[in-house]
XYZ file of C-alpha atoms in Angstrom:
489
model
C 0.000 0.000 0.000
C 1.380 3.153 -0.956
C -0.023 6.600 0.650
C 0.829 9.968 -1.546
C 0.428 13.277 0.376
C -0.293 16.043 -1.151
C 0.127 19.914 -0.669
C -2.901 21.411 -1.538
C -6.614 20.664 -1.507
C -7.304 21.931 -4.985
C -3.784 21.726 -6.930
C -4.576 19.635 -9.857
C -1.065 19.904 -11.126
C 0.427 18.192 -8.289
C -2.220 15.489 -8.102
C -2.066 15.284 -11.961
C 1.904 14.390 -11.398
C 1.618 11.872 -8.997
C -1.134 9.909 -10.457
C 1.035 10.365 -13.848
C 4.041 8.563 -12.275
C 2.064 6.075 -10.466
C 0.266 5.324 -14.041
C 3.090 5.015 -15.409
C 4.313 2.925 -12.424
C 1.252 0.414 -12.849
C 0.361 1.044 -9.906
C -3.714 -0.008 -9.116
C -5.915 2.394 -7.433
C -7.009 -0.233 -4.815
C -2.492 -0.058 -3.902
C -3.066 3.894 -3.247
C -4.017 5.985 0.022
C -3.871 9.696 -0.773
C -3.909 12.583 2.036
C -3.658 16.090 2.063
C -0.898 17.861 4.183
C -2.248 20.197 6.888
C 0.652 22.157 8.169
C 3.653 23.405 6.273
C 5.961 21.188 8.758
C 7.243 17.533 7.599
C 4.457 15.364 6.118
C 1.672 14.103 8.993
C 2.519 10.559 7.905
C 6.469 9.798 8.465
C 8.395 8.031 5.803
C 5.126 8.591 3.052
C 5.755 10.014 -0.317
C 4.937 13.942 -0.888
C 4.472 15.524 -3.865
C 4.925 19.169 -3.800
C 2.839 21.867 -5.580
C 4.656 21.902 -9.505
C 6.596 18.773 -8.320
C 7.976 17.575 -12.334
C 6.453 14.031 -13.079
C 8.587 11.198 -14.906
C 8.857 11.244 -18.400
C 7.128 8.832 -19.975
C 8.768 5.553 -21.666
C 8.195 4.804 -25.006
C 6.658 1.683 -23.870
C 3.252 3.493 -22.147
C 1.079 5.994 -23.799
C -0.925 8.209 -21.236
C -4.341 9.056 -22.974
C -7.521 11.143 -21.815
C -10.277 12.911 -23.204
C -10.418 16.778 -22.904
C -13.701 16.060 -20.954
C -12.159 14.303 -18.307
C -9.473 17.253 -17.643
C -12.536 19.609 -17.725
C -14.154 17.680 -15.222
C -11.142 16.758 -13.104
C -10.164 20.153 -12.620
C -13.407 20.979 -11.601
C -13.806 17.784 -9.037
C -10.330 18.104 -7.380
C -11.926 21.116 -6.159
C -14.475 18.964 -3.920
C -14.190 18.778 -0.339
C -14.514 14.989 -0.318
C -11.371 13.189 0.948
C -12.171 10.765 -1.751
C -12.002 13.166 -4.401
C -8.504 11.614 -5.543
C -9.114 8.073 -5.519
C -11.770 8.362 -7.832
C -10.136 10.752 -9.948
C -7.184 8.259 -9.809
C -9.893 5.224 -10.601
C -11.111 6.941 -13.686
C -7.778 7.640 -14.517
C -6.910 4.308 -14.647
C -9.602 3.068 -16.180
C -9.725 4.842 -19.080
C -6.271 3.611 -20.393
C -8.624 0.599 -21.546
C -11.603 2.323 -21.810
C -11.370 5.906 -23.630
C -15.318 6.937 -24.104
C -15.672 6.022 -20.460
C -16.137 9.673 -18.852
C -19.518 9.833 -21.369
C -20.738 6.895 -20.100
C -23.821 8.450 -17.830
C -24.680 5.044 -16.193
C -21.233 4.221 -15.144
C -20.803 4.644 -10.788
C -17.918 6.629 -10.877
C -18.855 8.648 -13.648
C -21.719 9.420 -11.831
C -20.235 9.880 -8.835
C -17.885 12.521 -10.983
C -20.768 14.387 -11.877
C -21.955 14.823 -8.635
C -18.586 16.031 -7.625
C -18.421 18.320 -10.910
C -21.856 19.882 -10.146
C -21.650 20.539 -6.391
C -18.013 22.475 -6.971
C -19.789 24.431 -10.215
C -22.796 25.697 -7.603
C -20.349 26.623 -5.306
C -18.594 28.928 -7.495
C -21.775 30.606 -8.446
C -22.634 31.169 -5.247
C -19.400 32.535 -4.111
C -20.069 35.245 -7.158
C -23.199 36.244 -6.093
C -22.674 36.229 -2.217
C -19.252 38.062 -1.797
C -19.605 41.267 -0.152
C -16.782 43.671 -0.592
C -16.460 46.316 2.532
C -14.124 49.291 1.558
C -10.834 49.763 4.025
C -8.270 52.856 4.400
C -7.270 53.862 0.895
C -3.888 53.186 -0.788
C -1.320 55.387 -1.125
C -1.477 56.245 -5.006
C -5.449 56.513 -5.121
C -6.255 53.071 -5.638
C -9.245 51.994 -3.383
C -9.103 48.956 -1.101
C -11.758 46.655 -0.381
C -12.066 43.254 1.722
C -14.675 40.416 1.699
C -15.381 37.094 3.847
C -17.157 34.518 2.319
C -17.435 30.736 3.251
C -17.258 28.193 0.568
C -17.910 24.106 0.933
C -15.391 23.642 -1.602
C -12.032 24.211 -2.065
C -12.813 26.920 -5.118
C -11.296 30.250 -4.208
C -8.066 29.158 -6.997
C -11.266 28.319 -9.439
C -13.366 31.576 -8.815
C -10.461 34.343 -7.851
C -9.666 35.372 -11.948
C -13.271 36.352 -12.424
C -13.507 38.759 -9.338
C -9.636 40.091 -10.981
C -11.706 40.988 -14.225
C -14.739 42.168 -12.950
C -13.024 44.313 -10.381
C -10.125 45.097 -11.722
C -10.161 48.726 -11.187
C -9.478 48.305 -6.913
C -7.351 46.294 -4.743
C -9.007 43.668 -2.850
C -8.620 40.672 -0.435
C -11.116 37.814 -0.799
C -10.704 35.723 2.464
C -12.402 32.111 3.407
C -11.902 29.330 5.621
C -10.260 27.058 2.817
C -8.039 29.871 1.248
C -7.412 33.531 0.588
C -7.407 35.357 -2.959
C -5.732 38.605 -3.104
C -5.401 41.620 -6.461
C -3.465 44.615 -6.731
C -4.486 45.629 -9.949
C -1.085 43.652 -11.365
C -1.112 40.515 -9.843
C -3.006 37.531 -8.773
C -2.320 36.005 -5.767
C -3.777 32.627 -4.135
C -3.103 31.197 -1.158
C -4.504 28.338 -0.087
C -3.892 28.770 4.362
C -7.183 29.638 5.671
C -7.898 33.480 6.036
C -9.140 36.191 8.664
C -12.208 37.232 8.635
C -12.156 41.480 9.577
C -14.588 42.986 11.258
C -15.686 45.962 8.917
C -18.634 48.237 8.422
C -19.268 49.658 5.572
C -21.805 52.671 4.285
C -22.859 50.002 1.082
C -24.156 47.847 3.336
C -27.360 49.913 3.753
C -27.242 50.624 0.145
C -27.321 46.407 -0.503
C -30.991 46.352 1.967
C -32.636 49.213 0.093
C -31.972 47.568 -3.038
C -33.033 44.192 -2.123
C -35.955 45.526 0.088
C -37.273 47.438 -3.304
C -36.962 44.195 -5.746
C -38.404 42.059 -3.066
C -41.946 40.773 -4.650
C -44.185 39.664 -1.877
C -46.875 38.817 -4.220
C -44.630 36.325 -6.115
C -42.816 34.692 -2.583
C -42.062 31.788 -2.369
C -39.653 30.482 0.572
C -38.684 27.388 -0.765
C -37.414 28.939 -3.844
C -35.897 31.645 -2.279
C -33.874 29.358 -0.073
C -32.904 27.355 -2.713
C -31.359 30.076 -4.195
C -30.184 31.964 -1.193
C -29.141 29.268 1.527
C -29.630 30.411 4.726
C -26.129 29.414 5.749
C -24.802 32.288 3.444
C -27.234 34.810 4.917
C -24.991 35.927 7.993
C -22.714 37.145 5.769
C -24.816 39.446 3.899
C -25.741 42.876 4.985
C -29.533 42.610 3.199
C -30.410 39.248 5.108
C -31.393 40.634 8.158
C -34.566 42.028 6.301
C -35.748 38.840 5.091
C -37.373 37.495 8.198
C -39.636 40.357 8.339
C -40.475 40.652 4.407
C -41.814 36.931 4.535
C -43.807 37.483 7.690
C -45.222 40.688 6.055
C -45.477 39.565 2.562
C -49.138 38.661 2.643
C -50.037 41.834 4.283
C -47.807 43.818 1.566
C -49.278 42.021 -1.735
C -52.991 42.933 -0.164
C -52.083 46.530 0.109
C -50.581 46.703 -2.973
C -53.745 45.024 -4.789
C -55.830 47.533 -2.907
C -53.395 50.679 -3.956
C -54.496 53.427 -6.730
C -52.702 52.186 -10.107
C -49.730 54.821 -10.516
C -49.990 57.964 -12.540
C -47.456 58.138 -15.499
C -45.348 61.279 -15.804
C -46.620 63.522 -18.107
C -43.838 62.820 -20.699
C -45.404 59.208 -20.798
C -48.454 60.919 -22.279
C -46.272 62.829 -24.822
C -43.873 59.287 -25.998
C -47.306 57.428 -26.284
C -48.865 60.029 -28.390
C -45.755 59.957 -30.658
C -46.157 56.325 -30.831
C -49.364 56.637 -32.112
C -49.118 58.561 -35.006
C -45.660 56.518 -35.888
C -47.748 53.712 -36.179
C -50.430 55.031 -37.880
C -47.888 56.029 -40.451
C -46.873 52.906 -40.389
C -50.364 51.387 -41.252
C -51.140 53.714 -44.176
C -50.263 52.763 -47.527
C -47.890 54.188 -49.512
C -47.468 55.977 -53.021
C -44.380 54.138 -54.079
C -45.219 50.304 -55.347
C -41.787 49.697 -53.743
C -41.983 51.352 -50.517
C -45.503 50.056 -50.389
C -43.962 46.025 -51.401
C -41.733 46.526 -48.188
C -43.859 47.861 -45.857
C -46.174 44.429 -46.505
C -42.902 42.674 -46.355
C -41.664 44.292 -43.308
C -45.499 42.498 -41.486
C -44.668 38.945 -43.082
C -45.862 36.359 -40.419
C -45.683 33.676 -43.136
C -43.248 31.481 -41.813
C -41.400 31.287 -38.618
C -38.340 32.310 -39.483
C -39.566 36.265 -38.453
C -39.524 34.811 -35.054
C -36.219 34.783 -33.783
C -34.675 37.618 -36.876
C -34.327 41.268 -35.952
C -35.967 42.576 -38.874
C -36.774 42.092 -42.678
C -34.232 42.532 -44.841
C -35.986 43.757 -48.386
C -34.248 44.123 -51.317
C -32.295 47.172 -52.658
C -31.932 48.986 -55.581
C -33.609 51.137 -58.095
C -36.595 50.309 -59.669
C -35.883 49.839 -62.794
C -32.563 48.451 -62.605
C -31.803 46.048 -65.787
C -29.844 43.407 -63.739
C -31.099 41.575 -60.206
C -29.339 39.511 -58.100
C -30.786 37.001 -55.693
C -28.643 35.069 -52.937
C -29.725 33.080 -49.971
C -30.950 34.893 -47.145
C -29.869 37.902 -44.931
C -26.479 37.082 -43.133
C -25.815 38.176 -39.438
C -24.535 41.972 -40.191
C -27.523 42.471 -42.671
C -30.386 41.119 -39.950
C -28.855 43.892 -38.076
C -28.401 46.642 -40.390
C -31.899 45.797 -42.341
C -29.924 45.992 -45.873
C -28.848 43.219 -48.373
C -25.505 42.178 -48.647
C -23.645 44.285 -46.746
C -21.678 41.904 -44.230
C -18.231 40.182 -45.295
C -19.802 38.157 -48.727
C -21.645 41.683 -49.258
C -17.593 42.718 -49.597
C -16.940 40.024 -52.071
C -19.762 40.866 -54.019
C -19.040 44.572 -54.377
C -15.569 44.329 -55.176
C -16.356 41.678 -57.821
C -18.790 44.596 -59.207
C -16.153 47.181 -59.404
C -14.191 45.111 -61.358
C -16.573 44.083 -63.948
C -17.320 48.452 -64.307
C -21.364 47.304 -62.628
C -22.353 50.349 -60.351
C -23.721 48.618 -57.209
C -26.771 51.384 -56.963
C -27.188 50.590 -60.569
C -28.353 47.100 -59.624
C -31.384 45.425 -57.611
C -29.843 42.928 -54.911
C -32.451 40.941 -52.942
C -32.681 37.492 -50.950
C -34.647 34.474 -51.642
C -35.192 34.612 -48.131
C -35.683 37.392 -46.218
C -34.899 36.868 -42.945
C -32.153 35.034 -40.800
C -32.017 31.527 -40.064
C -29.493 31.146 -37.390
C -28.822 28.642 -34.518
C -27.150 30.404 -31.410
C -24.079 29.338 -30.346
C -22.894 30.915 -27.124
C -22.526 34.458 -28.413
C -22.381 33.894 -32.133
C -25.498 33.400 -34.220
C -24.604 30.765 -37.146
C -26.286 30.785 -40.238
C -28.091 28.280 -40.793
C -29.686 27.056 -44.942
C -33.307 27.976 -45.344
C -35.458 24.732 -46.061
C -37.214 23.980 -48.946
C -40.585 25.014 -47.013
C -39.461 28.628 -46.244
C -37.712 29.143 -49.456
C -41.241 28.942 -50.598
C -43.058 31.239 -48.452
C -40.755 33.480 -49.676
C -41.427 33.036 -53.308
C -44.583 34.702 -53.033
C -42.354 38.100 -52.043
C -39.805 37.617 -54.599
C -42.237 36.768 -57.584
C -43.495 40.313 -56.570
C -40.050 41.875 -56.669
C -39.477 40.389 -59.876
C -42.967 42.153 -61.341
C -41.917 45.443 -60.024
C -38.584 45.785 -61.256
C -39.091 44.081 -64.739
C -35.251 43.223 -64.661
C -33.588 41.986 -68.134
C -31.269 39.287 -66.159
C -31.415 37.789 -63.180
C -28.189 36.502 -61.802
C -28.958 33.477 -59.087
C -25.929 33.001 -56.407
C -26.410 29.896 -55.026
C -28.421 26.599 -55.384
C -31.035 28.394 -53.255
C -31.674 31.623 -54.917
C -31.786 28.738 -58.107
C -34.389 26.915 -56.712
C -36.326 29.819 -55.531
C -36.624 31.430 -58.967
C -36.890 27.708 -60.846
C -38.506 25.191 -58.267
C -35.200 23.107 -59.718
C -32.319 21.483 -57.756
C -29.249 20.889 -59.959
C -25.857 21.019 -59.325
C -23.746 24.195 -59.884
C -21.180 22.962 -62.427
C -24.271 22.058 -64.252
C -25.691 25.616 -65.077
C -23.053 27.771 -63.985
C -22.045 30.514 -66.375
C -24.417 30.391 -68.822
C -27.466 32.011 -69.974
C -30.856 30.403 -69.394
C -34.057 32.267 -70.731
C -36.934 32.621 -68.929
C -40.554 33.724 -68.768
C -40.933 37.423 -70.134
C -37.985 37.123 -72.133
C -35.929 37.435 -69.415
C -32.549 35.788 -69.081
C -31.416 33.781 -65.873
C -27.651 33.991 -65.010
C -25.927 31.141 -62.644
C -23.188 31.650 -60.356
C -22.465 30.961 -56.882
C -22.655 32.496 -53.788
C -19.860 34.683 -52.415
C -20.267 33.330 -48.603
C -19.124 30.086 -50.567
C -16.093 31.572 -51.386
C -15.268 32.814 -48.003
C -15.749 29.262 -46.666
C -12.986 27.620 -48.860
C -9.999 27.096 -46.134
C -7.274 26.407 -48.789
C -5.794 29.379 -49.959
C -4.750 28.309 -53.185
C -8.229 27.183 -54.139
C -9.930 30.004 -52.568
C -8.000 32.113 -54.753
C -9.003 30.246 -58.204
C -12.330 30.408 -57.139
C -12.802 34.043 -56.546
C -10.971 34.243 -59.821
C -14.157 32.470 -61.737
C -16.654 34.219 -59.570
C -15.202 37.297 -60.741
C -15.276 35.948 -64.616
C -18.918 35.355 -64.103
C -19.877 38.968 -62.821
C -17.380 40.016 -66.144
C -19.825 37.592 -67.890
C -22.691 39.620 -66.772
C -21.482 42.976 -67.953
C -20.628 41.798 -71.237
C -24.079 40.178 -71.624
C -26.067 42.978 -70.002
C -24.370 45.039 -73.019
C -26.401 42.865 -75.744
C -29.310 42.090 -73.908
């Protein structure tokens, strides 16, 4: 039986190395005790192994291959955090085990992996809370300016490593000292400093306390209490530490009293000004409602109300087409891209910049031309921050038709140039492949003449250079195909 101390409650790095040479060791978790050092004097257990914070692990032989999934780090990093003495066996179990078994951390029904999870999620809430329940209290001042601020908080986990950078970001602007039972985080405005020896808690006042209970006692809702929530989200074992918690006793036991008093109250009088905005309202939207001279403007205000599909759910706004009226040439692409949701105009975003420069260098005037969408408005799926585009289907490429067709009768255009296979099967109800009519005239109804090419985004999402470059080369042919042909149509 061998018994590994280690430094730290949280340091991953130095558990990481010691399970990495006893891996490489083959040594079985069932052969392993691990502790955690209390004091910074020799080890508790004489004549055990220690393994200081950053200690260098062996190098491994060519022989053994140590392999895990990014998952597992994420969630080992995380779990080492845990106050549960056992954290490190089972970290070292599923270490173990996944030499044989690599897809094991996704494995949802596996005991340990379960057990993980638990670990994983406990540590995660902990961090949150820690966010929302620190309570800086302002001290002296610095020398220099620089305001100094202190806050006690006390975590279940060992997290104050985990959580410190995001209190450095958010208050990075003051010097502060973050101090718990399992650790103390410190910021100068420079530096970072952790250290994991349990801190003090001071004994200050500060005038933002009071500020902290008028703000909760005006959001508190007694007509929408409930305790058990509240609780939930606001344990009383945190509330000593917070300046609004002494309030909360007596909002509860007045609550029903409050939300009866408050049904019972005159409604509120707006300030005059309200009278003034809603009047302006008004007459905006009856401006709105009437119908205009210009076919055009008229075409997009309808389009600007469609409710025929979804997709006007989730989009910002319409994007109609653009362009004079009685432009000779119109060109049709996909759909509105992030920038032109936004903005409310037609190819303006990063394929809008492929397009125009292709234009200049075929001599086309971009306000010469009519550029519209097949669809006109954003299909996206969020992603975090990012909203990625996502292809219209078939079903809302023809809703759509229904505004393009009209488009089409109001402009009267001599050629219209399709980028894409969906602005193709918008204006043809066909699905072929590009290579197939690309570059070459097809006549249509009203003797008008359909042009093929493809879509700039397309172009943009080529990742070889070389090939990128050939085919912006041929996309810019095409549009020099389209001047030439507009000449003689």
């Amino acid at each position: 039986m061998r018994t590994i101390e280690l430094c730290g409650g949280s340091d991953f790095d130095a558990w990481r190395n010691a399970a990495r040479q006893l891996l490489l060791s083959g040594v079985s978790p069932a052969d392993i005790v691990w502790r955690v050092r209390d004091g910074a004097a020799p080890g508790l257990f004489d004549g055990k192994e220690a393994v200081e914070p950053g200690a260098e692990a062996a190098a491994p032989t060519s022989e053994t291959q140590i392999s895990v999934s990014r998952l597992y780090i994420d969630k080992a990093t995380a779990a080492i955090c845990h106050s549960d003495p056992a954290r490190f066996d089972l970290l070292y179990r599923l270490l173990f085990r996944l030499q044989m078994h690599r897809a094991l951390v996704g494995d949802a029904a596996d005991p340990d992996v379960v057990l993980l999870d638990r670990l994983v999620k406990s540590v995660r809430r902990d961090c949150h809370k820690m966010k929302a329940f620190v309570r800086f209290k302002e001290i002296d001042q610095k020398e220099g300016g620089r305001r100094r601020f202190v806050a006690w908080f006390e975590p279940d986990h060992f997290i104050v490593a985990r959580t410190a950078p995001f209190f450095a970001r958010r208050f990075a602007d003051m010097d502060w000292l973050i101090s718990t039972p399992k650790g103390s985080a410190a910021w100068n405005g420079e530096t970072l400093k952790v250290d994991s020896a349990p801190g003090t808690r001071e004994a200050v006042e500060d005038e933002a306390d009071e500020l902290w209970r008028i703000y909760f006692a005006n959001i508190f809702n007694p007509a929408r209490l409930k305790v058990k929530a509240m609780q939930a989200e606001m344990p009383k074992k945190y509330w000593k530490n917070l300046p609004e918690a002494r309030l909360i006793p007596d909002l509860i036991a007045n609550a029903e009293a409050r939300s009866r008093s408050m049904a019972q109250a005159a409604p509120t009088v707006a300030p005059a000004f309200h009278d003034r905005l809603q009047a302006d309202w008004d007459a905006a939207r009856k401006r709105s409602n009437s119908v205009p001279d210009d076919p055009m403007q008229a075409l997009q205000t309808e389009l600007g109300a469609c409710r025929r599909c979804p997709l006007h759910l989730p989009a910002t706004q319409t994007v109609c087409g653009e362009g004079p009226v009685e432009a000779e040439m119109m060109f049709v692409g996909e759909q509105p891209g992030d920038q032109e949701d936004l903005a409310g105009r037609p190819f303006i975003g990063p394929a809008g910049k492929v397009f125009d420069e292709a234009l200049l260098m075929a001599g086309i005037a971009r306000k010469g031309v009519y550029v519209t969408n097949a669809v006109k408005h954003f299909k996206y799926e969020p992603r975090g921050k990012r909203r990625i585009h996502q292809k219209p289907n078939m079903g809302e490429i023809q809703h759509c038709r229904w505004w393009l067709d009209r488009e089409i009768a109001l402009v009267k255009p001599k050629i219209i140039v399709a980028m894409g296979a969906t602005a193709f099967f918008a204006l043809t109800g066909e699905k072929k492949a590009m290579g197939e009519v690309r570059g070459m005239p097809i006549p249509i109804e009203a003797g008008r003449m359909l042009f093929v090419t493809v879509h700039p985004a397309y172009l943009l999402r080529i990742p070889e250079p070389q090939r990128r470059a050939e085919e912006l080369e041929r996309f810019h042919a095409d549009i020099g195909s389209l001047a030439r042909l507009s000449a003689v149509a």
